[in-house]
Coordinates of C-alpha atoms in Angstrom, one line a residue:
M86 CA 25.7 -8.6 26.0
S87 CA 25.2 -12.4 26.0
M88 CA 23.7 -12.0 29.4
L89 CA 21.2 -9.5 28.1
T90 CA 19.9 -11.8 25.4
E91 CA 19.6 -14.6 27.9
E92 CA 17.0 -12.3 29.7
V93 CA 14.5 -12.9 26.8
S94 CA 11.6 -14.8 28.1
K95 CA 9.9 -17.1 25.6
Q96 CA 7.1 -17.8 28.1
K97 CA 6.3 -14.1 28.6
M98 CA 6.1 -13.5 24.9
L99 CA 3.8 -16.5 24.4
E100 CA 1.5 -15.2 27.2
T101 CA 1.3 -11.9 25.4
I102 CA 0.4 -13.5 22.1
H103 CA -2.2 -15.7 23.7
Y104 CA -3.8 -12.8 25.6
M105 CA -4.0 -10.5 22.5
T106 CA -5.4 -13.3 20.4
E107 CA -8.0 -14.3 22.9
N108 CA -9.0 -10.7 24.0
F109 CA -8.4 -8.6 20.8
P110 CA -8.8 -11.0 17.9
Y111 CA -9.8 -8.5 15.2
R112 CA -7.7 -5.4 15.6
L113 CA -9.2 -3.4 12.7
A114 CA -8.0 0.2 12.9
G115 CA -10.7 2.3 14.5
S116 CA -12.7 -0.6 16.0
P117 CA -13.5 -1.1 19.7
C118 CA -11.2 -4.2 19.6
E119 CA -8.3 -2.0 18.4
A120 CA -9.0 0.6 21.1
A121 CA -8.9 -2.1 23.8
A122 CA -5.7 -3.5 22.4
S123 CA -4.2 0.0 22.5
R124 CA -5.1 0.4 26.1
Y125 CA -3.6 -3.0 27.0
V126 CA -0.3 -2.1 25.2
T127 CA -0.2 1.3 26.8
E128 CA -0.6 -0.2 30.3
R129 CA 2.2 -2.7 29.6
L130 CA 4.5 0.2 28.6
R131 CA 3.6 2.1 31.6
Q132 CA 4.5 -0.9 33.9
Y133 CA 8.0 -0.7 32.5
G134 CA 8.4 2.8 33.7
L135 CA 8.3 4.6 30.3
E136 CA 6.9 8.0 29.5
V137 CA 3.6 6.8 27.8
E138 CA 0.8 8.3 25.8
N139 CA -1.9 6.6 23.9
K140 CA -2.1 9.0 20.9
E141 CA -5.4 9.5 19.1
F142 CA -5.8 10.9 15.6
Y143 CA -8.0 10.6 12.5
T144 CA -7.1 8.4 9.6
Y145 CA -8.8 7.8 6.4
N146 CA -10.1 4.3 6.9
S147 CA -12.2 1.5 5.5
D148 CA -14.2 -1.4 6.8
P149 CA -14.6 -4.3 4.3
M150 CA -18.0 -5.7 5.0
Y151 CA -19.5 -8.1 2.5
S152 CA -18.9 -9.7 -0.9
K153 CA -20.4 -12.3 -3.2
V154 CA -19.0 -13.5 -6.5
T155 CA -20.9 -15.6 -9.0
V156 CA -19.5 -16.8 -12.4
L157 CA -22.3 -16.6 -14.9
D158 CA -21.1 -19.2 -17.4
P159 CA -20.4 -21.9 -16.4
A160 CA -22.6 -20.9 -13.5
M161 CA -20.9 -21.2 -10.1
E162 CA -20.6 -19.2 -6.9
I163 CA -17.1 -18.9 -5.4
D164 CA -16.0 -17.8 -2.0
S165 CA -14.7 -14.3 -1.7
L166 CA -13.9 -11.4 0.6
P167 CA -14.2 -7.7 -0.1
C168 CA -11.0 -5.6 -0.2
A169 CA -10.8 -2.4 1.8
H170 CA -10.8 1.1 0.3
I171 CA -12.8 0.0 -2.8
R172 CA -15.6 1.5 -4.8
A173 CA -18.5 -0.3 -3.4
T174 CA -20.9 -2.0 -5.9
K175 CA -24.6 -1.5 -6.0
P176 CA -26.3 -3.7 -3.3
E177 CA -27.6 -6.0 -6.1
G178 CA -24.2 -6.4 -7.6
E179 CA -22.6 -5.6 -10.9
V180 CA -21.5 -7.7 -13.9
F181 CA -17.9 -7.5 -15.2
E182 CA -16.0 -9.3 -18.0
L183 CA -13.0 -10.9 -16.3
I184 CA -9.5 -10.6 -17.9
Y185 CA -6.4 -12.4 -16.5
V186 CA -3.4 -10.1 -16.3
G187 CA -0.8 -12.2 -14.4
N188 CA 1.0 -10.5 -11.6
G189 CA -0.7 -7.1 -12.5
D190 CA 2.5 -5.1 -13.3
Y191 CA 2.7 -2.8 -16.3
A192 CA 4.1 -5.4 -18.6
S193 CA 1.1 -7.7 -18.0
Y194 CA -1.2 -5.2 -19.8
K195 CA 0.7 -5.2 -23.1
D196 CA -1.8 -5.5 -25.9
I197 CA -4.7 -6.1 -23.5
N198 CA -7.7 -3.8 -23.3
V199 CA -9.2 -3.9 -19.8
K200 CA -11.3 -0.7 -19.9
G201 CA -14.5 -1.2 -17.9
K202 CA -13.5 -4.8 -17.1
M203 CA -12.4 -6.7 -14.0
V204 CA -8.8 -7.9 -14.0
L205 CA -7.8 -11.2 -12.3
V206 CA -4.3 -10.9 -10.7
E207 CA -2.1 -13.3 -8.9
V208 CA -1.2 -12.0 -5.4
S209 CA 2.5 -11.3 -4.8
Y210 CA 4.8 -8.5 -3.7
A211 CA 5.9 -7.9 -7.3
P212 CA 4.2 -5.4 -7.3
P213 CA 2.3 -5.3 -4.0
V214 CA -1.4 -5.4 -4.2
P215 CA -2.1 -1.7 -3.7
E216 CA 0.2 -1.0 -6.7
K217 CA -1.6 -3.7 -8.7
A218 CA -4.8 -1.9 -8.0
R219 CA -3.3 1.5 -8.9
I220 CA -2.0 0.2 -12.2
A221 CA -5.3 -1.5 -13.0
Y222 CA -7.2 1.7 -12.4
E223 CA -4.7 3.6 -14.5
M224 CA -5.3 1.1 -17.3
G225 CA -9.1 1.7 -17.1
A226 CA -10.2 -1.4 -15.2
A227 CA -13.4 -1.2 -13.2
G228 CA -12.5 -4.0 -10.9
I229 CA -9.8 -6.3 -9.6
M230 CA -10.0 -9.8 -8.3
C231 CA -7.0 -11.0 -6.3
M232 CA -6.2 -14.7 -6.5
N233 CA -4.5 -15.9 -3.3
W234 CA -0.9 -17.2 -3.1
G235 CA -0.1 -20.5 -1.6
N236 CA -1.3 -23.8 -3.1
D237 CA -4.4 -25.8 -2.4
E238 CA -5.2 -24.1 0.9
E239 CA -8.8 -22.9 0.8
V240 CA -8.2 -19.5 2.3
I241 CA -8.5 -15.9 1.2
C242 CA -6.2 -13.1 2.2
R243 CA -7.6 -9.8 3.5
R244 CA -6.4 -7.0 1.2
G245 CA -6.5 -3.2 1.1
L246 CA -6.4 -1.2 -2.2
K247 CA -5.9 2.4 -1.0
G248 CA -2.6 2.9 -2.6
V249 CA -2.1 6.4 -1.2
W250 CA 0.6 6.1 1.5
G251 CA -0.7 7.5 4.8
N252 CA -3.6 10.0 5.0
P253 CA -4.5 11.6 1.7
T254 CA -4.3 15.3 1.0
E255 CA -6.2 17.4 -1.6
A256 CA -3.2 16.8 -3.9
N257 CA -3.4 13.0 -3.9
F258 CA -6.9 12.0 -2.8
H259 CA -7.8 11.4 -6.5
C260 CA -5.0 8.8 -6.6
I261 CA -7.0 6.3 -4.5
P262 CA -8.3 3.9 -7.1
E263 CA -12.0 4.0 -7.7
I264 CA -12.2 0.3 -8.3
V265 CA -14.2 -2.6 -7.1
G266 CA -12.1 -5.3 -5.4
V267 CA -12.5 -8.8 -4.1
G268 CA -10.1 -11.6 -3.0
V269 CA -10.7 -15.3 -3.9
T270 CA -8.9 -18.5 -3.0
R271 CA -6.0 -19.7 -5.2
G272 CA -8.0 -22.8 -6.3
A273 CA -11.0 -20.6 -7.6
G274 CA -8.5 -18.2 -9.2
L275 CA -6.8 -20.9 -11.1
K276 CA -10.1 -22.2 -12.5
L277 CA -11.0 -18.6 -13.7
K278 CA -7.5 -18.2 -15.0
Q279 CA -7.8 -21.3 -17.1
L280 CA -11.2 -20.2 -18.5
C281 CA -9.6 -16.8 -19.5
L282 CA -6.6 -18.4 -21.1
E283 CA -8.9 -20.7 -23.1
G284 CA -10.2 -17.6 -24.8
K285 CA -13.7 -17.8 -23.4
K286 CA -15.6 -14.7 -22.4
V287 CA -15.8 -15.0 -18.6
E288 CA -18.4 -12.9 -16.9
V289 CA -18.7 -12.5 -13.2
K290 CA -21.4 -10.9 -11.1
V291 CA -19.8 -9.2 -8.1
T292 CA -21.2 -7.6 -5.0
A293 CA -18.6 -5.9 -2.9
I294 CA -19.4 -3.6 0.0
A295 CA -16.9 -1.5 2.0
D296 CA -17.0 1.9 3.4
R297 CA -14.5 4.8 3.3
T298 CA -14.4 7.2 6.2
W299 CA -12.4 9.2 8.6
S300 CA -12.1 7.4 12.0
I301 CA -10.2 7.8 15.2
V302 CA -7.4 5.4 15.8
H303 CA -5.1 4.8 18.7
Q304 CA -1.3 4.6 18.7
P305 CA 0.5 3.6 22.0
T306 CA 3.7 5.7 22.1
A307 CA 6.4 5.5 24.8
I308 CA 9.9 6.9 25.5
L309 CA 12.6 5.0 27.4
R310 CA 15.0 7.6 28.6
G311 CA 18.7 6.5 28.6
N312 CA 21.5 7.9 30.7
G313 CA 21.3 11.4 29.0
K314 CA 24.7 11.3 27.3
S315 CA 23.2 12.0 23.9
D316 CA 20.1 13.8 22.5
E317 CA 19.8 11.0 19.8
F318 CA 17.2 8.3 19.9
L319 CA 16.2 5.0 18.3
L320 CA 12.7 4.4 17.0
V321 CA 11.4 0.9 17.6
C322 CA 8.0 0.0 16.2
S323 CA 5.5 -2.8 15.3
H324 CA 2.1 -2.5 13.9
L325 CA -0.8 -3.1 16.3
D326 CA -3.8 -3.3 13.9
A327 CA -4.4 -6.8 12.4
W328 CA -6.8 -9.0 10.6
K329 CA -8.4 -11.7 12.7
P330 CA -6.7 -13.5 14.4
G331 CA -3.4 -11.9 13.4
V332 CA -0.9 -14.0 15.3
T333 CA 2.1 -13.8 13.1
C334 CA 0.9 -10.5 11.6
N335 CA 1.5 -9.1 14.1
A336 CA 0.9 -10.3 17.7
T337 CA 4.3 -12.0 17.6
G338 CA 5.9 -8.7 16.5
N339 CA 4.1 -6.9 19.3
A340 CA 5.3 -9.5 21.8
T341 CA 8.9 -9.1 20.6
T342 CA 8.6 -5.3 20.9
L343 CA 7.2 -5.4 24.4
E344 CA 9.8 -8.0 25.5
I345 CA 12.6 -5.8 24.2
C346 CA 11.0 -2.8 26.0
R347 CA 10.9 -4.8 29.3
I348 CA 14.5 -5.8 29.1
L349 CA 16.0 -2.5 28.0
S350 CA 14.0 -0.6 30.7
K351 CA 16.0 -2.6 33.2
H352 CA 19.3 -1.4 31.6
R353 CA 18.4 2.2 30.9
Q354 CA 21.5 3.6 32.6
E355 CA 23.6 1.7 30.1
L356 CA 21.8 3.3 27.1
D357 CA 23.6 6.5 25.8
R358 CA 20.6 7.1 23.5
D359 CA 16.8 7.1 24.2
V360 CA 14.5 4.6 22.7
Y361 CA 11.1 5.5 21.4
F362 CA 8.6 2.6 21.2
V363 CA 5.5 3.1 18.9
F364 CA 2.8 0.6 18.0
W365 CA 1.6 1.7 14.6
D366 CA -2.1 1.8 13.8
G367 CA -3.5 2.0 10.3
H368 CA -0.9 -0.3 8.9
E369 CA -3.1 -2.9 7.2
V370 CA -6.0 -0.9 5.8
A371 CA -4.9 2.7 5.7
E372 CA -1.5 1.9 4.2
A373 CA 1.1 3.1 6.8
A374 CA -1.2 5.8 8.1
G375 CA 0.2 5.6 11.7
S376 CA 3.8 5.8 10.8
T377 CA 3.1 8.6 8.3
W378 CA 1.2 10.5 10.9
F379 CA 4.1 10.1 13.3
V380 CA 6.5 11.4 10.6
D381 CA 4.3 14.4 9.9
N382 CA 3.9 15.3 13.5
N383 CA 7.5 14.7 14.7
W384 CA 9.3 15.7 11.5
D385 CA 11.8 18.1 13.1
K386 CA 12.6 15.8 16.0
L387 CA 13.2 12.8 13.7
N388 CA 15.3 14.9 11.3
K389 CA 17.6 16.2 14.0
H390 CA 17.9 13.3 16.4
C391 CA 16.7 9.8 15.1
V392 CA 19.6 7.5 14.3
C393 CA 17.8 4.3 13.3
Y394 CA 14.3 3.0 12.7
M395 CA 13.6 -0.6 13.6
H396 CA 10.4 -2.1 12.2
I397 CA 9.4 -5.4 14.0
D398 CA 6.9 -7.5 12.0
S399 CA 6.0 -11.1 11.8
T400 CA 8.6 -12.5 14.2
G401 CA 8.6 -16.2 15.3
V402 CA 7.0 -17.6 12.2
K403 CA 6.9 -21.4 12.0
E404 CA 8.9 -23.3 9.2
T405 CA 11.4 -20.4 8.8
E406 CA 14.9 -21.7 8.3
L407 CA 17.3 -18.8 7.7
Y408 CA 17.8 -15.3 8.9
E409 CA 16.8 -12.3 6.7
I410 CA 18.1 -8.8 7.1
K411 CA 16.8 -5.9 5.1
A412 CA 18.6 -2.7 6.0
S413 CA 19.7 0.7 4.8
E414 CA 23.0 -0.1 3.0
E415 CA 24.9 2.1 5.4
L416 CA 23.8 -0.2 8.3
L417 CA 23.9 -3.6 6.4
S418 CA 27.4 -4.6 7.5
F419 CA 26.7 -3.7 11.1
A420 CA 23.4 -5.7 11.1
K421 CA 25.1 -8.7 9.5
K422 CA 27.8 -8.8 12.1
N423 CA 25.3 -8.7 14.9
I424 CA 23.3 -11.7 13.5
N425 CA 26.6 -13.6 13.1
D426 CA 27.4 -12.9 16.7
V427 CA 23.9 -14.0 18.0
L428 CA 22.8 -16.8 15.6
P429 CA 26.1 -17.9 13.9
E430 CA 24.6 -21.3 12.9
L431 CA 21.8 -19.8 10.7
E432 CA 22.2 -19.2 7.0
L433 CA 22.0 -15.4 6.4
R434 CA 20.2 -13.6 3.7
A435 CA 20.9 -9.8 3.7
M436 CA 19.8 -7.1 1.2
A437 CA 19.2 -3.4 0.9
L438 CA 15.9 -2.2 2.3
K439 CA 13.3 -0.9 -0.1
K440 CA 10.4 1.4 0.6
I441 CA 7.6 -0.9 1.6
G442 CA 5.8 -1.9 4.8
D443 CA 5.9 1.0 7.3
Q444 CA 9.1 2.4 5.9
S445 CA 7.7 5.9 6.0
F446 CA 11.1 7.6 7.0
M447 CA 13.0 7.4 3.8
G448 CA 11.9 10.9 2.8
I449 CA 13.6 12.3 5.9
G450 CA 16.5 9.9 5.4
V451 CA 16.4 8.0 8.7
S452 CA 18.5 4.8 8.4
S453 CA 16.5 1.6 9.0
I454 CA 16.8 -2.1 9.8
T455 CA 14.1 -4.8 9.7
Q456 CA 15.0 -8.4 10.3
R457 CA 13.5 -11.8 11.2
K458 CA 13.7 -15.5 10.5
S459 CA 12.5 -16.2 7.1
F460 CA 11.6 -18.9 4.6
T461 CA 14.0 -20.3 2.1
K462 CA 13.7 -19.1 -1.5
E463 CA 12.5 -22.5 -2.5
Y464 CA 9.7 -22.5 0.1
M465 CA 8.4 -19.1 -1.1
E466 CA 8.5 -20.1 -4.8
H467 CA 6.6 -23.3 -3.9
A468 CA 4.0 -21.1 -2.1
H469 CA 3.8 -18.8 -5.2
G470 CA 5.3 -15.7 -3.5
A471 CA 3.9 -16.2 0.1
T472 CA 6.8 -14.5 1.8
L473 CA 5.1 -14.6 5.2
G474 CA 3.3 -17.9 4.9
W475 CA 0.2 -18.9 2.9
W476 CA -1.8 -18.1 6.1
N477 CA -0.8 -14.5 6.2
H478 CA -3.8 -12.1 6.5
T479 CA -6.2 -15.1 6.7
I480 CA -8.3 -16.7 9.4
E481 CA -5.7 -19.4 9.6
D482 CA -3.1 -17.1 11.1
G483 CA -3.5 -18.7 14.6
E484 CA -1.2 -19.5 17.5
D485 CA -0.2 -22.7 15.8
K486 CA 1.7 -20.6 13.2
C487 CA 4.1 -19.3 15.8
D488 CA 7.3 -21.2 16.4
P489 CA 8.4 -20.3 20.0
T490 CA 12.1 -21.0 19.3
A491 CA 12.1 -18.8 16.2
L492 CA 10.3 -16.1 18.3
E493 CA 13.0 -16.3 21.0
E494 CA 15.8 -16.2 18.4
D495 CA 14.2 -13.2 16.5
T496 CA 13.8 -11.3 19.8
Q497 CA 17.4 -12.0 20.9
A498 CA 18.8 -10.9 17.6
T499 CA 16.9 -7.7 17.5
L500 CA 17.6 -6.9 21.1
K501 CA 21.3 -7.1 20.5
V502 CA 21.1 -4.8 17.4
L503 CA 19.2 -2.2 19.4
Y504 CA 21.4 -2.4 22.5
D505 CA 24.6 -2.0 20.4
L506 CA 23.1 1.0 18.5
A507 CA 22.0 2.6 21.8
T508 CA 25.4 2.3 23.3
A509 CA 27.7 2.9 20.3
K510 CA 30.1 5.8 20.7
I511 CA 30.4 6.0 16.9
L512 CA 27.4 5.4 14.7
P513 CA 28.2 2.3 12.6
Y514 CA 27.2 3.8 9.3
D515 CA 29.3 2.9 6.3
F516 CA 28.4 4.6 3.1
S517 CA 31.1 3.0 0.9
D518 CA 28.9 0.3 -0.7
K519 CA 25.9 2.7 -1.0
L520 CA 27.7 5.4 -2.8
S521 CA 29.7 3.0 -4.9
A522 CA 26.4 1.2 -6.0
F523 CA 24.8 4.5 -6.6
H524 CA 27.7 5.6 -8.8
T525 CA 27.6 2.3 -10.7
N526 CA 23.9 2.6 -11.3
V527 CA 24.2 6.2 -12.6
K528 CA 27.0 5.1 -15.0
K529 CA 24.8 2.4 -16.4
I530 CA 21.9 4.8 -16.9
A531 CA 24.2 7.4 -18.4
D532 CA 25.6 4.8 -20.9
K533 CA 22.1 3.8 -21.9
F534 CA 20.4 7.2 -22.0
G535 CA 23.3 9.6 -22.5
D536 CA 21.9 10.8 -25.9
H537 CA 18.9 12.2 -24.0
M538 CA 20.6 14.0 -21.1
D539 CA 24.1 15.0 -20.0
F540 CA 25.2 13.1 -16.9
M541 CA 28.7 14.5 -16.6
D542 CA 28.0 16.8 -13.7
L543 CA 26.3 14.1 -11.7
E544 CA 29.1 11.6 -12.3
D545 CA 31.7 14.2 -11.3
N546 CA 29.7 15.1 -8.1
L547 CA 29.3 11.4 -7.2
Q548 CA 33.1 10.8 -7.6
M549 CA 33.9 13.8 -5.4
V550 CA 31.4 12.8 -2.6
E551 CA 32.6 9.2 -2.6
R552 CA 36.2 10.4 -1.9
Q553 CA 35.2 13.0 0.7
V554 CA 32.9 10.7 2.7
A555 CA 35.5 7.9 2.7
E556 CA 38.1 10.3 4.0
I557 CA 35.9 11.3 7.0
Q558 CA 34.9 7.7 7.6
S559 CA 38.6 6.8 7.9
M560 CA 38.8 9.1 10.9
A561 CA 36.2 7.3 13.0
D562 CA 38.5 5.0 15.1
D563 CA 40.3 7.4 17.5
L564 CA 38.0 10.3 18.1
S565 CA 37.4 12.0 21.4
E566 CA 33.9 12.0 22.9
E567 CA 33.3 15.6 21.6
R568 CA 34.6 14.8 18.1
A569 CA 32.7 11.5 18.0
K570 CA 29.5 13.6 18.4
L571 CA 30.5 15.7 15.4
Y572 CA 31.3 12.6 13.4
N573 CA 27.9 11.2 14.2
D574 CA 26.2 14.5 13.2
F575 CA 28.0 14.3 9.9
V576 CA 27.0 10.7 9.0
K577 CA 23.4 11.4 10.0
M578 CA 23.5 14.4 7.6
V579 CA 24.8 12.1 4.8
A580 CA 22.0 9.6 5.4
R581 CA 19.4 12.4 5.4
Q582 CA 20.6 13.6 2.0
I583 CA 21.5 10.4 0.1
T584 CA 18.5 8.3 1.2
N585 CA 16.0 10.8 -0.1
V586 CA 17.4 10.8 -3.6
T587 CA 18.2 7.1 -3.9
M588 CA 15.2 5.5 -2.3
T589 CA 12.2 7.7 -3.0
C590 CA 10.5 9.7 -5.8
A591 CA 8.5 11.9 -3.5
D592 CA 10.1 14.9 -1.8
K593 CA 11.3 14.9 1.9
Y594 CA 7.8 15.8 3.2
S595 CA 5.6 13.5 1.2
Q596 CA 5.2 9.8 0.5
D597 CA 5.2 7.8 -2.7
S598 CA 2.1 5.7 -3.5
Y599 CA 2.3 2.3 -1.8
G600 CA 4.6 -0.1 -3.6
Y601 CA 5.1 2.4 -6.4
T602 CA 6.7 0.7 -9.5
S603 CA 9.4 3.3 -10.1
L604 CA 10.9 2.5 -6.6
S605 CA 12.2 -0.8 -7.9
Y606 CA 14.3 1.0 -10.5
P607 CA 18.1 1.2 -9.8
V608 CA 17.7 5.0 -9.4
P609 CA 14.0 5.7 -8.9
L610 CA 14.2 9.3 -10.0
F611 CA 15.5 8.2 -13.4
A612 CA 12.9 5.4 -13.9
D613 CA 11.0 7.5 -16.6
F614 CA 14.0 7.2 -19.0
E615 CA 12.5 3.9 -19.9
R616 CA 9.4 5.7 -21.1
L617 CA 11.2 8.6 -22.6
V618 CA 13.2 6.6 -25.2
K619 CA 10.1 5.1 -26.7
L620 CA 8.8 8.5 -27.6
D621 CA 9.2 10.9 -30.5
P622 CA 11.6 13.7 -29.2
A623 CA 9.2 16.2 -30.9
S624 CA 6.1 15.0 -29.0
L625 CA 4.5 16.7 -26.1
E626 CA 4.9 13.8 -23.8
Y627 CA 8.6 13.5 -24.5
G628 CA 9.1 17.2 -23.6
L629 CA 7.2 16.9 -20.4
I630 CA 9.0 13.8 -19.2
K631 CA 12.4 15.1 -20.2
T632 CA 11.8 18.3 -18.2
Q633 CA 11.0 16.4 -15.1
L634 CA 14.0 14.1 -15.5
V635 CA 16.3 17.2 -15.7
K636 CA 14.7 18.5 -12.5
N637 CA 15.3 15.1 -10.8
K638 CA 19.0 15.2 -11.8
N639 CA 19.2 18.7 -10.3
R640 CA 17.6 17.3 -7.1
I641 CA 20.3 14.6 -6.8
N642 CA 23.1 17.1 -7.6
D643 CA 21.8 19.4 -4.9
A644 CA 21.9 16.6 -2.3
L645 CA 25.5 15.7 -3.3
F646 CA 26.5 19.4 -3.2
T647 CA 25.2 19.6 0.4
I648 CA 27.2 16.5 1.4
S649 CA 30.3 17.8 -0.3
C650 CA 30.1 21.2 1.5
F651 CA 29.5 19.6 4.9
A652 CA 32.3 17.1 4.3
D653 CA 34.8 19.8 3.6
L654 CA 33.7 21.6 6.8
Y655 CA 33.7 18.6 9.1
K656 CA 37.1 17.4 7.7
R657 CA 38.6 20.8 8.8
I658 CA 37.0 20.5 12.3
L659 CA 37.9 16.8 12.9
C660 CA 41.5 17.3 11.7
V661 CA 42.2 20.2 14.2

């Protein structure tokens, strides 16, 4: 394997990045530039001998065109950019009172009336911007102004406010916030923040123009066939659409993906599993539209055969010092070991993966890994939450923001993870920590809210499943080829069942809204207990919420029962 990682060519990746930046600088989904970039990637994949198709489909899109922001008193005009998927203002602009609401989470609105006003929020991933917009709209705001992260850099991030994950349906179209939205520099935002905190009435005249329309986008898709020993496959993806010039988001990720494809294609006879490569479109503006379209149109195949999803985004970023892994808990130990093997000198930061980015596969329950070199905690705090650099999504994201050595290290580390997964006889899932943490979280919730609902059945089921899954996992070491396949089928089934009820609120066939607040709760399906306990038990709202919480507990119990039944069956088969 060390020889394989040595095949990574830093020069080839830098050439890819330069070519994309020079020839396809503004890869807005649905644009001619995006279409040309898709053709380029498709041809590259074809050169490596893969089964290739440049998929076309419609996505609900937006083109942010123009904005102007003028503060009325004291009179000043400030630089701005329109957000995507907004309610456009009248051409002559509209006047709003501006209200500062911190990071824009629910707590920020305590005792503040924002109805009909524009809120000023500080950009961060707590919550992500689309969720800030959704909350603002829910609170009655008519507009949102996003103050950039970073420090004194005079740059503005491009933003999308769609909120709805993937293409909307009749059931959730109304959830797209009908709200005006603009971005401003951090310096301008801090001045406005100070005016708001001084208690002055701050009024702004805003013109913000963006469209909303269905448009055709392109998604290069390729299959690298292995040696045919298994019908399973890995899914390896990076998003192709990007704001200009989009080097570290995401030409570097595209270069990493293409380089991994080039190398693995030369070793295809060593791969027991196929590898699917897809370059997502509709990531930036349409909120994971490409990955959601892929889920919807390949649901059965993914459910039956996909063993891991690897999302490759923002590799090779300059000034990064440690290695960060975000993975489904059942793959976390495996992923950490791989990094320690490839880059033992780097500090490692590893954590459970949450549903964000293009993690559109948690409803099905496909296990996932995403990893890259990252900034230290101190660096990100100094940059006020700029986890991908202050230049992310700005015109400053040029080739100088790529560190060639970091790019090489990122690609080598990810190549090893994928090769090991593609050749592993036994899938390296370990559910011990995941089930234990889930049980602990349920106990804490039961202790806190046990007066409102009986958790005894859920706790009993969790205890039983923990024991049963551990028993089968203990058999993994000495299985024959045939029984190894049965074991792998079992752990895939466990992932399908447990991920859906621990990482999502939506059902298996839908998506949560983007960055949905409840997903940060220890057990997302029980997040509404925090609302329930503040209500009168005789009230209408209490009854409605309580009914849904009971249904959510039944959903979890059903998943645990399915695991338990299959565990009993597979134990009998594997012990024969």
